[in-house]
Short mmCIF file of C-alpha atoms in Angstrom, two decimals:
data_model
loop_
_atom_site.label_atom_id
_atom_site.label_comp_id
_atom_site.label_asym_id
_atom_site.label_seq_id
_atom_site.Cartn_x
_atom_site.Cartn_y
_atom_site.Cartn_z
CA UNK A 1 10.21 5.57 -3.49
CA UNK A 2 9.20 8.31 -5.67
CA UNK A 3 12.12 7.85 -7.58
CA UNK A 4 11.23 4.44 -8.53
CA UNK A 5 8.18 4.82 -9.36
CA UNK A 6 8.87 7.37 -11.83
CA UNK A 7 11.30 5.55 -13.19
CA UNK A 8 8.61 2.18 -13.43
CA UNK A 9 6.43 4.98 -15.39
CA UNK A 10 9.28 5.64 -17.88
CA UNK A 11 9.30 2.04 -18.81
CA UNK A 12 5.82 1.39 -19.14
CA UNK A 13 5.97 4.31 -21.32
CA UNK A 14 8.44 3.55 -23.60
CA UNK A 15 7.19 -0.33 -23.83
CA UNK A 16 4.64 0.64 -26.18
CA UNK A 17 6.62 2.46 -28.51
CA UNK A 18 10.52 1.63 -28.05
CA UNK A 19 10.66 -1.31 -26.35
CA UNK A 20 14.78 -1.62 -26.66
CA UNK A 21 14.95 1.83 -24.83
CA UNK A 22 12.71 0.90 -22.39
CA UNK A 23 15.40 -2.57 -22.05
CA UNK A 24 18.17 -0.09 -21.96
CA UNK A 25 16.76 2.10 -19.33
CA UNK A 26 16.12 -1.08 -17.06
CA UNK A 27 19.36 -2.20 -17.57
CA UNK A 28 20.95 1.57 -17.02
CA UNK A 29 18.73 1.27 -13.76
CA UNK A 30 19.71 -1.95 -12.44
CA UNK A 31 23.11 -1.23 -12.64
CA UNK A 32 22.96 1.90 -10.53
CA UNK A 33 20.89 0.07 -8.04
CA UNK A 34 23.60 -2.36 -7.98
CA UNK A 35 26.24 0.22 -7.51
CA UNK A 36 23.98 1.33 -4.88
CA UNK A 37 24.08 -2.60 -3.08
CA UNK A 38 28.31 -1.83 -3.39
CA UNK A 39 28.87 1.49 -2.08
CA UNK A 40 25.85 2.06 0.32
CA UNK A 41 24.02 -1.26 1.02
CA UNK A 42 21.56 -1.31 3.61
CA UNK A 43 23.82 -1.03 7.08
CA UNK A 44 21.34 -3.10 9.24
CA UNK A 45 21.77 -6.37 7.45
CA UNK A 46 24.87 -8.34 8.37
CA UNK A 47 27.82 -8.66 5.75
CA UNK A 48 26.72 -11.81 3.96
CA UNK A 49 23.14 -10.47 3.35
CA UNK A 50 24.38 -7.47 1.85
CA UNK A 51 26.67 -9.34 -0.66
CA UNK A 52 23.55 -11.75 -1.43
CA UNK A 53 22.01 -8.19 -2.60
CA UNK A 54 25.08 -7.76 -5.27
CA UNK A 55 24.94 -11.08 -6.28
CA UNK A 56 21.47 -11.41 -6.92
CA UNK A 57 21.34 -8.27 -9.01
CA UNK A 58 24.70 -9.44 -10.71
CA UNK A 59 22.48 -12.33 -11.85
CA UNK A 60 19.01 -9.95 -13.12
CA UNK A 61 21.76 -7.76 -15.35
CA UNK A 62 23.67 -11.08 -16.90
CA UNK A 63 20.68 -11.41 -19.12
CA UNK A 64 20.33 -8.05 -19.90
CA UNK A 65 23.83 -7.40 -20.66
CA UNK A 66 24.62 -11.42 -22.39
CA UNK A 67 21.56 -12.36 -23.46
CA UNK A 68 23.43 -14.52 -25.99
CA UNK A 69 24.96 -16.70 -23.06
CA UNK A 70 21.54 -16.61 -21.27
CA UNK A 71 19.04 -19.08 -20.73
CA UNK A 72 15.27 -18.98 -19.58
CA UNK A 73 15.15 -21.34 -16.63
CA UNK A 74 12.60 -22.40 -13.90
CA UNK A 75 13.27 -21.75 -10.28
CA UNK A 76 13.86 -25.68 -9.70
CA UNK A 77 15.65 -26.37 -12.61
CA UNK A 78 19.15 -27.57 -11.76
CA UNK A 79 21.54 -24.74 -13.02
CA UNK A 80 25.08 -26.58 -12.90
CA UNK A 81 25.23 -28.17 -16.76
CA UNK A 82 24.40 -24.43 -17.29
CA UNK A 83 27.16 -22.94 -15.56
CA UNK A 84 29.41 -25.50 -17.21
CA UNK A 85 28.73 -24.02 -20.00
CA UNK A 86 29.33 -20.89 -19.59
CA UNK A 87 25.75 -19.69 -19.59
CA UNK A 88 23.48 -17.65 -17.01
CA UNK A 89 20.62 -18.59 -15.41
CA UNK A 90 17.72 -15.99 -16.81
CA UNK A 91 14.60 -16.83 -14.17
CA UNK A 92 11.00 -15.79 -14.53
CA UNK A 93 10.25 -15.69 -11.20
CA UNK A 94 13.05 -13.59 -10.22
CA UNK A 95 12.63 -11.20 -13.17
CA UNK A 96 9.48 -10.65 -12.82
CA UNK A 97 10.03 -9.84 -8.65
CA UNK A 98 12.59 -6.88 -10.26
CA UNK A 99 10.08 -5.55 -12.84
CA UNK A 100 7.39 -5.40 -10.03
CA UNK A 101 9.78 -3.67 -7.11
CA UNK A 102 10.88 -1.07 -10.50
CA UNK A 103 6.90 -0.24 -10.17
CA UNK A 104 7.33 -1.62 -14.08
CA UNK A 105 5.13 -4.64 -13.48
CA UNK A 106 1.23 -3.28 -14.20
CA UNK A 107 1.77 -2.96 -17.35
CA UNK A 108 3.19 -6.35 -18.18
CA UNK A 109 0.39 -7.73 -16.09
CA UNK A 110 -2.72 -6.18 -18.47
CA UNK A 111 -0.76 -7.23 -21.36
CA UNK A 112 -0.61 -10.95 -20.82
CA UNK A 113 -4.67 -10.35 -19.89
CA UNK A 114 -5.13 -8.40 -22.86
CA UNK A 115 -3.78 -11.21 -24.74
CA UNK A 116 -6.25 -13.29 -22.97
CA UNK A 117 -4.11 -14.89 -20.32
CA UNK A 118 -6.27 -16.51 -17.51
CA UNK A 119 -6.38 -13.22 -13.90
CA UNK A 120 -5.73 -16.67 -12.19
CA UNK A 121 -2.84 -17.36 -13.94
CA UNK A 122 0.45 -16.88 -11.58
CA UNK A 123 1.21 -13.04 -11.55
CA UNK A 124 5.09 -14.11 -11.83
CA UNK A 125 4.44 -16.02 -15.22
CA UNK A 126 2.23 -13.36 -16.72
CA UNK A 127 4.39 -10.46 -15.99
CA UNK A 128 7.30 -12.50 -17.73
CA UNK A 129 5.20 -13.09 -20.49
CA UNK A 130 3.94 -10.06 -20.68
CA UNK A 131 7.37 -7.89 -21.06
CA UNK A 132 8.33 -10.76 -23.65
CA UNK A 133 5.15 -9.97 -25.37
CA UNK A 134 5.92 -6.10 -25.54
CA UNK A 135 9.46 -6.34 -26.74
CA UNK A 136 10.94 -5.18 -23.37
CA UNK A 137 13.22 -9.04 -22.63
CA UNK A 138 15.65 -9.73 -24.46
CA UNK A 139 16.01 -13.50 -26.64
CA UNK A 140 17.66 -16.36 -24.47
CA UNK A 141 19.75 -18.70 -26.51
CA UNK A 142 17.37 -21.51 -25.42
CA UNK A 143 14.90 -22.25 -22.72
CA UNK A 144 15.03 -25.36 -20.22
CA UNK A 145 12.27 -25.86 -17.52
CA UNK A 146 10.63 -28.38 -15.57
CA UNK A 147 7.09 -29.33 -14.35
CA UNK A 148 8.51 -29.84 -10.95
CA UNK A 149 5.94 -27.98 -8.51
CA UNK A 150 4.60 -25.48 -10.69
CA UNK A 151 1.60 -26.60 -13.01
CA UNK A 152 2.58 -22.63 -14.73
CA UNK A 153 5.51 -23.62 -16.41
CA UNK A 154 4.01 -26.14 -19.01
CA UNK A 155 2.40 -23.28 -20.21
CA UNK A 156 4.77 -20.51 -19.84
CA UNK A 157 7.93 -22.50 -21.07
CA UNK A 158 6.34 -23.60 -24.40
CA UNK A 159 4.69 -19.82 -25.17
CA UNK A 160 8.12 -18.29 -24.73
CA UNK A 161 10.07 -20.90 -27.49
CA UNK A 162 7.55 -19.40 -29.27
CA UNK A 163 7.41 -15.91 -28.98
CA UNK A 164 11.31 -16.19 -29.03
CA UNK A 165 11.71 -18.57 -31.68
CA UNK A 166 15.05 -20.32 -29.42
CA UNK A 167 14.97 -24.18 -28.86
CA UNK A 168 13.87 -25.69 -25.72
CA UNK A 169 14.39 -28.78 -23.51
CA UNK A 170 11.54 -30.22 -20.83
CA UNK A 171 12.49 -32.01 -17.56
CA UNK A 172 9.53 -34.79 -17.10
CA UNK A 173 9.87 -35.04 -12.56
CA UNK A 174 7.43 -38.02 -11.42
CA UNK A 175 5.47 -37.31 -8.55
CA UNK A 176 7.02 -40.43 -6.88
CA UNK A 177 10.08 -40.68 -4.36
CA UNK A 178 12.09 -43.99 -5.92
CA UNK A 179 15.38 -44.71 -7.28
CA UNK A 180 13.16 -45.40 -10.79
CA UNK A 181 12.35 -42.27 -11.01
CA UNK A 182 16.03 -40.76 -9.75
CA UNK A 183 17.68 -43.13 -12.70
CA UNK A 184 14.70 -41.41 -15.27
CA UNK A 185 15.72 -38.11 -14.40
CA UNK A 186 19.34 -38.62 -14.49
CA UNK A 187 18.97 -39.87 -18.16
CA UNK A 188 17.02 -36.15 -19.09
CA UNK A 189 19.53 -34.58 -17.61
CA UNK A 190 22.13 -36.18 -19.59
CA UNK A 191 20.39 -35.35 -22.84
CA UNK A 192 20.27 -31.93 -21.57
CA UNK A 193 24.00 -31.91 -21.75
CA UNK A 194 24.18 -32.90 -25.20
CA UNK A 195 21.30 -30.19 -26.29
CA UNK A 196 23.50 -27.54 -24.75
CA UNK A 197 26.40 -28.65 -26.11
CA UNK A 198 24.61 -28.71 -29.35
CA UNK A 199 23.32 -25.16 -29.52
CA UNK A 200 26.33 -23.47 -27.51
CA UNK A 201 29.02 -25.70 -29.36
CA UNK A 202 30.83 -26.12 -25.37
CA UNK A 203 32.08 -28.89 -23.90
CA UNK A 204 30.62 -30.32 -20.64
CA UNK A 205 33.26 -32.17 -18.67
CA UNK A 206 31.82 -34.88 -16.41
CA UNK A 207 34.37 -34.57 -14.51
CA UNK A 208 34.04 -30.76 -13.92
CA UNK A 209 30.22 -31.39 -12.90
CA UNK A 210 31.46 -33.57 -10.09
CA UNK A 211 33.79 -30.78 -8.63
CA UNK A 212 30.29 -28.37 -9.14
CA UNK A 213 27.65 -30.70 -7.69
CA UNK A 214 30.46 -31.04 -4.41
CA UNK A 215 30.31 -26.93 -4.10
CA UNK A 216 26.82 -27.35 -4.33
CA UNK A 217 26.29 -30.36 -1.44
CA UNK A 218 29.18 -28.17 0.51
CA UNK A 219 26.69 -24.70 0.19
CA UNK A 220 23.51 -26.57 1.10
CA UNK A 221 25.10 -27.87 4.14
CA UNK A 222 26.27 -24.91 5.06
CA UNK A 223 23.17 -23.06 4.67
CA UNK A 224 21.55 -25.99 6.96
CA UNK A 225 24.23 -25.32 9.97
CA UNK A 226 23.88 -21.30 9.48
CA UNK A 227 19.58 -22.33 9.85
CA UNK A 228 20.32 -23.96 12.64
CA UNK A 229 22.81 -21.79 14.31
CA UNK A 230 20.54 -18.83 14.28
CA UNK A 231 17.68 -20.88 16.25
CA UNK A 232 18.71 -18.56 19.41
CA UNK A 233 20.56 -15.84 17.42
CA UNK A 234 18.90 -12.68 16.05
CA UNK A 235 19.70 -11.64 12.64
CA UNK A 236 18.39 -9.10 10.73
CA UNK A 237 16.42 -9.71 7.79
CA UNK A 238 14.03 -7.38 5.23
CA UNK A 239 11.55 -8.96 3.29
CA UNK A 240 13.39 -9.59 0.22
CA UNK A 241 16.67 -11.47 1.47
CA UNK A 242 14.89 -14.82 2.35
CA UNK A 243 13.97 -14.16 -1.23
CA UNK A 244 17.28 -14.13 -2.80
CA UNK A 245 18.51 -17.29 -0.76
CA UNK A 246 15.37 -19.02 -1.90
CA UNK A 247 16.55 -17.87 -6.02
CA UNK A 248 20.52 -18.24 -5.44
CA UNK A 249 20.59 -21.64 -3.22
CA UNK A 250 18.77 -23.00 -6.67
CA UNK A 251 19.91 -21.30 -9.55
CA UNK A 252 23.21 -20.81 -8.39
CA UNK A 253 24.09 -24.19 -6.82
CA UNK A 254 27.55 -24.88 -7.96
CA UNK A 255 29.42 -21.22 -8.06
CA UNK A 256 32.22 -20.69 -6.09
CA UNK A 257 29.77 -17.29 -5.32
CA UNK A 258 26.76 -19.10 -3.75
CA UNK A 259 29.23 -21.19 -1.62
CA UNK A 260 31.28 -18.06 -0.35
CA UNK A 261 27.60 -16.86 0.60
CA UNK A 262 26.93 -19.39 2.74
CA UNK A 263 30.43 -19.69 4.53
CA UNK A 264 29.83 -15.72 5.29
CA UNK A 265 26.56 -16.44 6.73
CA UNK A 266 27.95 -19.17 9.36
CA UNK A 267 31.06 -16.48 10.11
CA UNK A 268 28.17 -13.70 10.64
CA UNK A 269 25.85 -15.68 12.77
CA UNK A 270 28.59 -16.38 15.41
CA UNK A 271 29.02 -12.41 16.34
CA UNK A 272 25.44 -12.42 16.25
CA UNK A 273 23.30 -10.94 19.35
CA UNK A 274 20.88 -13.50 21.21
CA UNK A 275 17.48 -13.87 19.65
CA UNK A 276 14.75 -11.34 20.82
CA UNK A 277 11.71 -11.23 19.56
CA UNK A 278 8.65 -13.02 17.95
CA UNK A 279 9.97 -15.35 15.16
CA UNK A 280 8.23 -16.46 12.06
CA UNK A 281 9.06 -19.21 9.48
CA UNK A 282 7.68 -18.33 5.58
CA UNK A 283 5.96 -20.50 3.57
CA UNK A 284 6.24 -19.60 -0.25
CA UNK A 285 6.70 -16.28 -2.05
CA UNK A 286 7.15 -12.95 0.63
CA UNK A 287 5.05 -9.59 -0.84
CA UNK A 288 8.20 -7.84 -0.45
CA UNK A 289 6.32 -4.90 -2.08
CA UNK A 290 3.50 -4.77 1.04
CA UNK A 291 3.71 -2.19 3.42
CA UNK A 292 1.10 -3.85 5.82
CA UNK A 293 4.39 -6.33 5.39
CA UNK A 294 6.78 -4.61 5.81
CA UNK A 295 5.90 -2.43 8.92
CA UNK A 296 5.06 -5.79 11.12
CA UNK A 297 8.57 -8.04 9.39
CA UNK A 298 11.15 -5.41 7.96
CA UNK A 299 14.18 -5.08 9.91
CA UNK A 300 12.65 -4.80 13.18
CA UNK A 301 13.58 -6.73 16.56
CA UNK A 302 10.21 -7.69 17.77
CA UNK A 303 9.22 -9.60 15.23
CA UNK A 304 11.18 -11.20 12.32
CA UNK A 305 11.52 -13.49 9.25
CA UNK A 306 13.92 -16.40 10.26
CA UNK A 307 13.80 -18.66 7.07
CA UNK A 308 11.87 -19.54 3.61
CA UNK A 309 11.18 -22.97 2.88
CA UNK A 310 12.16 -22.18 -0.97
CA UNK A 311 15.43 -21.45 0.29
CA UNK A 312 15.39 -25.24 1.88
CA UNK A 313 14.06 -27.74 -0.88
CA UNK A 314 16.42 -30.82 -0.27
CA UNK A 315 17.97 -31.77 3.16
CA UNK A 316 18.53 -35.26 1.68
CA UNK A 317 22.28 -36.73 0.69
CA UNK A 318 23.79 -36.84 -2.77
CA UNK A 319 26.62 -38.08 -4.26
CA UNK A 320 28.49 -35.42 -5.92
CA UNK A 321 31.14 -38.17 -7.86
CA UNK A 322 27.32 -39.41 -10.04
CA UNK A 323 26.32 -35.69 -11.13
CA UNK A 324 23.52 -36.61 -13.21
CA UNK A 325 21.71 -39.00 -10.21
CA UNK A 326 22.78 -35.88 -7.79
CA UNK A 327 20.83 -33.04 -9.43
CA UNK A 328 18.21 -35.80 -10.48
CA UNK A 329 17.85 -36.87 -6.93
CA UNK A 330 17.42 -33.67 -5.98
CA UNK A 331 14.38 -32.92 -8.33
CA UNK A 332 12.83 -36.15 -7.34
CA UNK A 333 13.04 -35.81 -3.70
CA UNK A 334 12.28 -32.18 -3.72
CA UNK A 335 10.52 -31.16 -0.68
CA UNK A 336 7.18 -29.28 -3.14
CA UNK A 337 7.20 -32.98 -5.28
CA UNK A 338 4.64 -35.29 -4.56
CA UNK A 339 2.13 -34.70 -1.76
CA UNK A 340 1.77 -31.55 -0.21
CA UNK A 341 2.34 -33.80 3.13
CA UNK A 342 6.12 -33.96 2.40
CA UNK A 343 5.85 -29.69 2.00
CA UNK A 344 4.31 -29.38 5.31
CA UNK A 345 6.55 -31.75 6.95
CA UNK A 346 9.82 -30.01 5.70
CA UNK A 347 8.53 -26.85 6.49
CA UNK A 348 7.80 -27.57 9.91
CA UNK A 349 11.29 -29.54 10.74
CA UNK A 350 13.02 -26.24 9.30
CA UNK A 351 10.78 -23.78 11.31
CA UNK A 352 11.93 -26.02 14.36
CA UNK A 353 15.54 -25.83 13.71
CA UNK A 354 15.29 -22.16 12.92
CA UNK A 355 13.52 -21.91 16.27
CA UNK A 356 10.56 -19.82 14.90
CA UNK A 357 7.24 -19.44 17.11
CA UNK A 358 5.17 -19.32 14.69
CA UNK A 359 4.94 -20.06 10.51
CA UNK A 360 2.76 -17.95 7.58
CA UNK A 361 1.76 -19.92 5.01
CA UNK A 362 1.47 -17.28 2.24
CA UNK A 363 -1.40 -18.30 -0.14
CA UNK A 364 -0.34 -16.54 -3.61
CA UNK A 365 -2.91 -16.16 -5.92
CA UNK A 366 -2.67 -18.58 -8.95
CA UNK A 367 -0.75 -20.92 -6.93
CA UNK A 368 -3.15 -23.76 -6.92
CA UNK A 369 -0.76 -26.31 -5.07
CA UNK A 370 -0.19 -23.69 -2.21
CA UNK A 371 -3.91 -22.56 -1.86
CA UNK A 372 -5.11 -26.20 -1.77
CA UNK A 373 -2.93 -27.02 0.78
CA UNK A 374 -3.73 -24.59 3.64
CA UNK A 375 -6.01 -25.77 5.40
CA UNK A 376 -3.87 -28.74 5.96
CA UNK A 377 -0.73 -27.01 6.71
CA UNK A 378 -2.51 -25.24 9.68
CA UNK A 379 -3.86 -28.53 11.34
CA UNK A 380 -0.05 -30.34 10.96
CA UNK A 381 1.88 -26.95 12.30
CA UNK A 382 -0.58 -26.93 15.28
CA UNK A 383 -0.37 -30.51 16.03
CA UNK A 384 3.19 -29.86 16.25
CA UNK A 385 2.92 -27.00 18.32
CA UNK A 386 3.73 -24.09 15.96
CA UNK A 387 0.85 -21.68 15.40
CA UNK A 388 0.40 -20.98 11.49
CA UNK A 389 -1.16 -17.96 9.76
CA UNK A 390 -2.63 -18.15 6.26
CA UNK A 391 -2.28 -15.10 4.79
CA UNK A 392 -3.92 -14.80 1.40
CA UNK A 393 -2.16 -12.04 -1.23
CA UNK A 394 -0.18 -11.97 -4.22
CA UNK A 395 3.70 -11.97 -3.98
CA UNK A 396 4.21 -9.99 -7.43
CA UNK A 397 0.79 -8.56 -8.23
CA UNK A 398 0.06 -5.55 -6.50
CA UNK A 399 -3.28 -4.92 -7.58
CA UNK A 400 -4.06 -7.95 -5.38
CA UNK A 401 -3.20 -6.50 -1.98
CA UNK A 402 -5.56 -5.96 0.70
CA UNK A 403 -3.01 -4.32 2.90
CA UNK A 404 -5.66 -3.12 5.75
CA UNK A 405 -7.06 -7.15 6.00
CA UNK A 406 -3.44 -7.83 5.61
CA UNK A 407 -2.15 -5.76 8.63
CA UNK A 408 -4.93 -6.26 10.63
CA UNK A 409 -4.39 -10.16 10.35
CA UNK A 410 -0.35 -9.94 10.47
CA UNK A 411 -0.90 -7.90 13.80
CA UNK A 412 -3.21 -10.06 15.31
CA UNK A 413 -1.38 -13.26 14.60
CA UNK A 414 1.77 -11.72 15.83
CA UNK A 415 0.25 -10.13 18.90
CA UNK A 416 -1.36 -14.07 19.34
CA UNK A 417 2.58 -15.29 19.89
CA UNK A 418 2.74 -13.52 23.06
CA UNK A 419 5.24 -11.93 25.10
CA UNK A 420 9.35 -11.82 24.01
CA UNK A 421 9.65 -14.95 24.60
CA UNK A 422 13.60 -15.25 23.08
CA UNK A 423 14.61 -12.42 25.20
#
């Protein structure tokens, strides 16, 4: 750990006054991590978890090492036109999880304040914008985002076409579930095609999004089964893989990569051991950087993560041969659009099928569609017979911890589930 934090202070330093070497040490640094994930990845997860670790880092160092085929994205944003076209997905949310567990993120964070960016502001947006701000990220050829659950992102989107100068493309999601709305989408969508075909001067075959949005119904319903096969399996899990297959099973719907993921999981889960344990379904963003956290959820037998609801947006149907209405259908009917009703519903169905005994709902500061919903969340998981914790913290920031309220709370609430009830 000392190690990495050392190596955090060596980017912060050279930020201010060499911002490219302070790029080309984070990108000299990822890449040994990820030779790290290849020759000794962490032996307690099972086989598919510990590719997930290489492939999410192969996506952090695409934009690092292409940023010329890279594109600024939002989490939701569908991602297969931009695989079509040869380009990478380049996510703020996900960077900005890397900078943070580099012990790089502080510094990013007072920036964007300095620069007068609201404290409240999501930690994930302002540390993006603040290492854009200071030179350290590296110009996308263009930027496409969407309002869908994140009020953020009209703000962050259009300040980083500025600060970058690169052209960028808005997906308008409606707040209502209808076919309307599906057939609006659909038409953005196509016009998104023909701005990326404008600035990259590719070609996007119709005909080759079909074969992509079919990977992408084949992964989801894969991931599904493996969610459901684990209900009375135990599988190990740290506090940053429900992480990755909340950023992969979105930005990389539609690679042969994210499907191979998910057909390793269902292999893995069948030479699984029975459950054991206390089990616990996640609701938003993990602090994968808490140690109050990590000691109670990390690896350990008696007590476990056993899904994310950002890994499990959509359990609806598609049709893969009408791309456009696919990926639009999947915005509209997105499990965080609309009401925070349809949130809490998903999330409890998938906690069920998972088999969890009880759910956190993590309540990130700046995340005003998460915090308002709490209270909420707790009466409908009851009701349904699934105890529910709301934990309040900050999944990037670490200044916003609170570890000993955090522990104490996290120990109480799992010591409330009782006995080992899946032994």
């Amino acid at each position: 750990m000392r190690v990495v934090e050392t190596f955090g202070q060596y980017v912060d330093k050279l930020s201010d006054d060499s911002p490219r070497n302070a790029r080309r040490l984070l990108k000299t640094g990822w890449e040994a991590q990820n030779l790290k994930f290849r020759f000794l990845p962490e032996k307690d997860l099972f086989p598919a978890d510990r590719y997930l670790a290489r492939m999410m880092m192969d996506v952090m160092l695409k934009p690092l090492q292409r940023p010329e085929n890279s594109v600024i994205v939002s989490v939701f944003t569908p991602c297969e036109i931009l695989h079509e076209a040869g380009l990478y997905p380049y996510n703020v949310e996900a960077f900005s999880c890397y900078l943070s567990a580099s012990y790089a993120g502080q510094a990013f964070l007072q920036q964007a304040e300095n620069e007068g960016l609201s404290e409240t502001l999501c930690s994930y947006h302002k540390t993006f914008i603040g290492a854009a701000d200071k030179g350290i990220l590296p110009s996308p050829r263009c930027i496409v985002y969407t309002n869908l659950t994140c009020d953020a992102n009209l703000l962050t989107f259009r300040r980083l076409a500025e600060r970058f100068q690169v052209p960028a493309f808005a997906i308008d999601v409606p707040l209502q579930q209808n076919e309307e709305n599906v057939a609006y989408v659909a038409e953005q969508l196509r016009e998104l095609t023909s701005f990326l075909e404008k600035h990259t001067g590719m070609t996007i075959q119709e005909e080759n999004l079909k074969k992509r949005l079919a990977c992408s119904k084949r992964t989801l319903e894969n991931y599904r089964e493996f969610q459901k096969a684990r209900s009375d399996k135990y599988v190990p899990s740290d506090l940053v893989t429900p992480l990755y297959a909340g950023m992969t099973n979105n930005i990389l719907l539609g690679t042969k990569e994210e499907e191979i993921y998910t057909e390793m999981l269902l292999h893995d889960v069948k030479q699984a051991q029975p459950a054991s344990g206390k089990r616990i379904y996640w609701m938003h963003t993990i602090p994968f950087w808490s140690g109050a956290v990590r000691e109670a959820l990390c690896l350990k037998r008696e007590a476990q993560i056993v899904g994310c609801e950002l890994a499990q947006v959509f359990d609806g149907e598609f049709d893969p041969e009408k791309p456009y209405e696919a990926m639009a259908k999947r915005m509209v009917y997105h499990a965080l659009n609309g009401g925070v009703t349809r949130r809490i519903e998903a999330g409890i169905r998938h906690a069920k099928e998972a088999g969890a005994d009880g759910a956190v709902w993590f309540a990130h500061w700046g995340c005003k569609h998460t915090l308002g919903g709490a209270q909420l969340a707790k009466k409908r998981f009851e009701e349904q017979g699934i105890p529910l914790l709301i934990l309040d913290g900050d999944g990037c920031d670490r200044s916003h911890g609170g570890e000993g309220q955090t522990a104490t709370r996290l120990g109480a609430f799992l010591e409330m589930l009782g006995g080992e009830a899946h032994e």
